[in-house]
mmCIF file of C-alpha atoms in Angstrom:
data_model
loop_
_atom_site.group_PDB
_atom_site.id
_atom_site.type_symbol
_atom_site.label_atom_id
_atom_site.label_comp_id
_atom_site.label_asym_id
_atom_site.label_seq_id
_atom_site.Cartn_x
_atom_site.Cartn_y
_atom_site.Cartn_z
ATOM 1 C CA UNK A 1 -86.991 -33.818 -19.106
ATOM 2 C CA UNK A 2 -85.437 -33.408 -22.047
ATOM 3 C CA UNK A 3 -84.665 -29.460 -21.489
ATOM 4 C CA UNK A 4 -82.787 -30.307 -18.532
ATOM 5 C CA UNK A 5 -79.089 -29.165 -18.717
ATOM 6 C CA UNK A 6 -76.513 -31.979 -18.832
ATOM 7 C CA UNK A 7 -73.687 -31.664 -15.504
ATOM 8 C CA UNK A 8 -70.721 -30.485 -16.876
ATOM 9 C CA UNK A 9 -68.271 -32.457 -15.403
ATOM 10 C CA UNK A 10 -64.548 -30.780 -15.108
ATOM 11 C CA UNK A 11 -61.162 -32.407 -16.591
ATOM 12 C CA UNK A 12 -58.991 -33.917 -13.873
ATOM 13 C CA UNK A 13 -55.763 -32.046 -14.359
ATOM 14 C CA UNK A 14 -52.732 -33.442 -12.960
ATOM 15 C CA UNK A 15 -50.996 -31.140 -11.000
ATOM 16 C CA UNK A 16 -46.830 -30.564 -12.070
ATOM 17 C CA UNK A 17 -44.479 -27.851 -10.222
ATOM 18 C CA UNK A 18 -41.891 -26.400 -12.270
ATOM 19 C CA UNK A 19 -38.498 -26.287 -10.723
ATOM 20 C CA UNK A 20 -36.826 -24.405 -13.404
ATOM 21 C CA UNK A 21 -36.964 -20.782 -11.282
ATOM 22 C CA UNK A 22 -36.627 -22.632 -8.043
ATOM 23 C CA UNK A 23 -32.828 -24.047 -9.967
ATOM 24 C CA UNK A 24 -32.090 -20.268 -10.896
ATOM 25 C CA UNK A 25 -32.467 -19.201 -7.501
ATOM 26 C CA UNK A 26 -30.729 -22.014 -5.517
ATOM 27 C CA UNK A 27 -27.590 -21.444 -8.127
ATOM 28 C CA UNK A 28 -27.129 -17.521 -7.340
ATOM 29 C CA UNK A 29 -27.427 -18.188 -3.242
ATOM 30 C CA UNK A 30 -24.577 -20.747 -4.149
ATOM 31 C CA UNK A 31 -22.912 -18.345 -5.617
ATOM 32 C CA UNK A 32 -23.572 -15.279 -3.661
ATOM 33 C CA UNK A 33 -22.464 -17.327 -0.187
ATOM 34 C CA UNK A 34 -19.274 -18.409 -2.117
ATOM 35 C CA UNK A 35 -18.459 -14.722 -3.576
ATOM 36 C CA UNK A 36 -19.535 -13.490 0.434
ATOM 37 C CA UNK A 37 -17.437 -16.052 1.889
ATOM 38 C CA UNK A 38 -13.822 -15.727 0.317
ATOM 39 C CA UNK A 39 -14.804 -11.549 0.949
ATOM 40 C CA UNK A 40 -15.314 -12.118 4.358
ATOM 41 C CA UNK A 41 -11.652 -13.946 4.653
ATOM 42 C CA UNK A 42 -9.328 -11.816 6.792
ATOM 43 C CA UNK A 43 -6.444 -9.937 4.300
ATOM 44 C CA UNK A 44 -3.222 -9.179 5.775
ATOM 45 C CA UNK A 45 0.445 -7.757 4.551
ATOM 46 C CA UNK A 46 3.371 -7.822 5.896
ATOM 47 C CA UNK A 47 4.875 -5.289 8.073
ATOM 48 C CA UNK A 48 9.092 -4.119 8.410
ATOM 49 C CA UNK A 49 9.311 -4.074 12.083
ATOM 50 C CA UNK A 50 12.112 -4.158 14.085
ATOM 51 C CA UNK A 51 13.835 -6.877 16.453
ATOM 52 C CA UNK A 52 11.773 -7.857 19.676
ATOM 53 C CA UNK A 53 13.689 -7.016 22.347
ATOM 54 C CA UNK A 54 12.427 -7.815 26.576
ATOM 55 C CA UNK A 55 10.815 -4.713 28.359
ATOM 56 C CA UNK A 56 13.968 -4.774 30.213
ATOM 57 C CA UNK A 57 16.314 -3.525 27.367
ATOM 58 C CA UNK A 58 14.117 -0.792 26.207
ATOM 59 C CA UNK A 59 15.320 2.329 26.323
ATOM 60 C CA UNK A 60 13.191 4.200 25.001
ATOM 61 C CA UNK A 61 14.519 3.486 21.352
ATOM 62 C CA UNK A 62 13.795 1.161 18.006
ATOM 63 C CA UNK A 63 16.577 -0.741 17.376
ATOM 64 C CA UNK A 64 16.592 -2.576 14.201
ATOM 65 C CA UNK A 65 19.245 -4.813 12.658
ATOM 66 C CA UNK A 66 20.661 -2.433 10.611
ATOM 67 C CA UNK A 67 20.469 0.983 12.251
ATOM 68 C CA UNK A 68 16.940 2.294 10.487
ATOM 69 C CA UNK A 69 18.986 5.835 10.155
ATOM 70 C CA UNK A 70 20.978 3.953 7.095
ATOM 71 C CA UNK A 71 17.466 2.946 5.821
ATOM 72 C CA UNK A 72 15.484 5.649 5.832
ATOM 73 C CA UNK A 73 14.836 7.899 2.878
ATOM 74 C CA UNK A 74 13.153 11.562 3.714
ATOM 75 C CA UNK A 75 11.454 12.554 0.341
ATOM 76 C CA UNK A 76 9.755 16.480 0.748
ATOM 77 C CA UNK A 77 8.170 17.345 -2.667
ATOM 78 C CA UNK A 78 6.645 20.448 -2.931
ATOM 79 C CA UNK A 79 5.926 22.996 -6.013
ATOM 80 C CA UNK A 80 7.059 23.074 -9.530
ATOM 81 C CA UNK A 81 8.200 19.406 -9.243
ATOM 82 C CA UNK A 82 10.626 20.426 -6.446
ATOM 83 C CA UNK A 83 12.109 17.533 -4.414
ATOM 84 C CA UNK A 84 14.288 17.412 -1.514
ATOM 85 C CA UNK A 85 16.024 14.516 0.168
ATOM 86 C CA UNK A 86 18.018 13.496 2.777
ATOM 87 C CA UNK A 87 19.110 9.873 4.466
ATOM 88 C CA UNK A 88 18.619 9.311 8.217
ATOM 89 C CA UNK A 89 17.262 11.480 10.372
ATOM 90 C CA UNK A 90 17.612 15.295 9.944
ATOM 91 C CA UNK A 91 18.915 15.311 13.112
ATOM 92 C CA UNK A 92 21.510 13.011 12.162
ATOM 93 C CA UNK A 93 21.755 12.989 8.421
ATOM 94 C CA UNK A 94 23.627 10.450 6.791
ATOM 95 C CA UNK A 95 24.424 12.902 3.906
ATOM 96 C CA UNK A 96 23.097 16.459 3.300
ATOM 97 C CA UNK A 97 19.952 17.206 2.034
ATOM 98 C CA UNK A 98 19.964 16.993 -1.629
ATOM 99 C CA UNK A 99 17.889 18.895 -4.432
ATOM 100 C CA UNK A 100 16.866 16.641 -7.034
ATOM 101 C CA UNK A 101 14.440 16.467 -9.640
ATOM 102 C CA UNK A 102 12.415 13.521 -11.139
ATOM 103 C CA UNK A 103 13.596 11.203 -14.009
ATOM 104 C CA UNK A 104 16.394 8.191 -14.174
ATOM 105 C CA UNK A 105 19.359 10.282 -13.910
ATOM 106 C CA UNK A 106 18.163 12.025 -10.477
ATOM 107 C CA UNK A 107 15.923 10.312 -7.956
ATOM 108 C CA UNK A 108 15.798 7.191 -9.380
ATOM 109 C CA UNK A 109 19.592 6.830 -9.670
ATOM 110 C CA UNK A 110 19.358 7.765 -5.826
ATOM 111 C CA UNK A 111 16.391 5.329 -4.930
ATOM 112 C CA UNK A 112 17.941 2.124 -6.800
ATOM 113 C CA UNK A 113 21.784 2.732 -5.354
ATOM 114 C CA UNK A 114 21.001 3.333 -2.353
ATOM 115 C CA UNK A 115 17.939 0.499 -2.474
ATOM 116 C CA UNK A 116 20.847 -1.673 -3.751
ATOM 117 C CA UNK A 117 23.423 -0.856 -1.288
ATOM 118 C CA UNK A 118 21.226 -1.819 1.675
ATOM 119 C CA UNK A 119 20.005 -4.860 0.374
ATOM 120 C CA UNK A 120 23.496 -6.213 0.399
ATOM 121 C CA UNK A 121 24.782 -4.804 3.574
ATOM 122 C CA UNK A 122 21.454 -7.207 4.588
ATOM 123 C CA UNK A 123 22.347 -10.208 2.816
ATOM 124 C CA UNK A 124 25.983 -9.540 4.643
ATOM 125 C CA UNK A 125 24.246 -9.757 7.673
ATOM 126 C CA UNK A 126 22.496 -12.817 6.827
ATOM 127 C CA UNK A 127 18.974 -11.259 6.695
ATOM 128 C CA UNK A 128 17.888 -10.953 3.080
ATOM 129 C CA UNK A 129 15.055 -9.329 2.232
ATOM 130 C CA UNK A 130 15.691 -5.756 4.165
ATOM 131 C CA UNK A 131 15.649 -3.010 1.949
ATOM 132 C CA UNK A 132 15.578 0.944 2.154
ATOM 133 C CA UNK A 133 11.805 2.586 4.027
ATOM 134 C CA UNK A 134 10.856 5.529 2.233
ATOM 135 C CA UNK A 135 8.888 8.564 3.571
ATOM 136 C CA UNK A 136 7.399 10.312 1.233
ATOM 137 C CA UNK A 137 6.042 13.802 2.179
ATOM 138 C CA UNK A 138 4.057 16.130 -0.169
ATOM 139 C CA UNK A 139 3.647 20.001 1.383
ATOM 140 C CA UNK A 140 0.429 21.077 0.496
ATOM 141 C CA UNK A 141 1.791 22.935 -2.397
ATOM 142 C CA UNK A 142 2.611 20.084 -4.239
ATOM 143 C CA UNK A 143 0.091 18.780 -7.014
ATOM 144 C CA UNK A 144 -1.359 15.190 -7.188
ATOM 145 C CA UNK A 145 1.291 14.459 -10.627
ATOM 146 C CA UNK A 146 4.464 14.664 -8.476
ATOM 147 C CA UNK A 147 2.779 12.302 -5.840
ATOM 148 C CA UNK A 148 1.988 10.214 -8.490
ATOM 149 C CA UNK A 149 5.127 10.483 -10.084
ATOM 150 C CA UNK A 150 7.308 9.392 -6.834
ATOM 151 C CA UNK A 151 4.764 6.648 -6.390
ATOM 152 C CA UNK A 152 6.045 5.370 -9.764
ATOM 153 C CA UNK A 153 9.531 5.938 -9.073
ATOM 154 C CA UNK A 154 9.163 3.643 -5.976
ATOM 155 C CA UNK A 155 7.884 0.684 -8.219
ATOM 156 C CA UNK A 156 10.672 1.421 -10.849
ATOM 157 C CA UNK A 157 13.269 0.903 -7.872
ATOM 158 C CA UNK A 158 11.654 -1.904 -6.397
ATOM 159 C CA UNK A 159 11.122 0.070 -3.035
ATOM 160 C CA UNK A 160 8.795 -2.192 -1.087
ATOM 161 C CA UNK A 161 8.162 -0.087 1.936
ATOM 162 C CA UNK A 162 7.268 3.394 1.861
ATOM 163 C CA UNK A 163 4.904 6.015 3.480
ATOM 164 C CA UNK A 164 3.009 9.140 2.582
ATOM 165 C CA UNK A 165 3.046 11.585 5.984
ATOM 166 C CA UNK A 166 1.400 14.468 5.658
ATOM 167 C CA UNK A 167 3.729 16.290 9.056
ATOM 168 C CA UNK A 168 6.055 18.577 8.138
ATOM 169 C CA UNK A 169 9.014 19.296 11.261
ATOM 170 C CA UNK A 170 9.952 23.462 11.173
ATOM 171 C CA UNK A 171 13.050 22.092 9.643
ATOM 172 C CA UNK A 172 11.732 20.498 6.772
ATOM 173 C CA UNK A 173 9.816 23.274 5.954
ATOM 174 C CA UNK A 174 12.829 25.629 5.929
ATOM 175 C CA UNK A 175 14.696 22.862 3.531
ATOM 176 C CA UNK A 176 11.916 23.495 1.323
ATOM 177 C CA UNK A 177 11.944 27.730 1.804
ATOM 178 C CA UNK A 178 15.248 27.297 0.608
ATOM 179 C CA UNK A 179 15.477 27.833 -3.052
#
């Protein structure tokens, strides 16, 4: 009896769970449903449009408090840093079109007088805020520094709204034939 093997009897180990990874995890869902959620919020800007007016008054027209022919800037650029612009509608221009080139003594003297001109024919009519709507249209001649480069001249006059069309009219496109 002596040979006999003893019973090996095993340790009792107590058992511990380590929360350390289960922390980690818990603090990046936190934070990846807070990042998710302000993403998901709904972003909006304002929009220039014109006074609402009943279905029986429309014509057929947009009126807008100021006349939008004595706020609208045409801007054609096209080749060789070649800019034409007019005021109101070609149809109806305010002034001729005008050949002008970039840099603070051409288009941005235009932009800011005429950007500062309408804002206080606005404040006159006791509606701050309105200011001159640019349309800015690049042929497809014209090379991605000019657009640029009137981009940057809108900041530098403070022009809030603008737009880049990509339409030419047959009489645009003979302004810019015109050398």
């Amino acid at each position: 009896m002596e040979n006999l093997p003893k019973k090996v009897r095993s340790k009792k180990l107590s058992t511990r769970v380590d929360l350390t990874a289960m922390v980690s995890v818990s603090f990046l869902l936190i934070i990846f449903f807070m990042l998710v959620g302000e993403l998901s919020k709904p972003k909006f800007m304002a929009l220039s449009l014109p006074e609402k007016y009943s279905d029986d008054e429309w014509n057929g027209t947009t009126h807008c408090y100021m006349g939008v022919e004595n706020r609208i800037i045409t801007v054609l650029l096209d080749q060789n840093d070649k800019i034409v612009m007019y005021e109101g509608f070609l149809d109806f221009p305010e002034q001729s079109p005008k050949h002008v080139r970039f840099g603070k003594d051409e288009i941005r003297k235009e932009l800011i007088q005429k950007q500062s001109s309408v804002r206080e024919y606005s404040e006159k009519l006791g509606r701050p805020g309105g200011g001159v709507i640019v349309i800015i249209k690049p042929s497809k001649k014209c090379n991605f520094k000019n657009l640029v480069d009137i981009l940057d001249e809108m900041t530098i006059a403070k022009i809030d709204t603008y737009a880049i069309v990509n339409e030419f009219t047959t009489e645009e496109s003979k302004l810019l034939a015109v050398k």
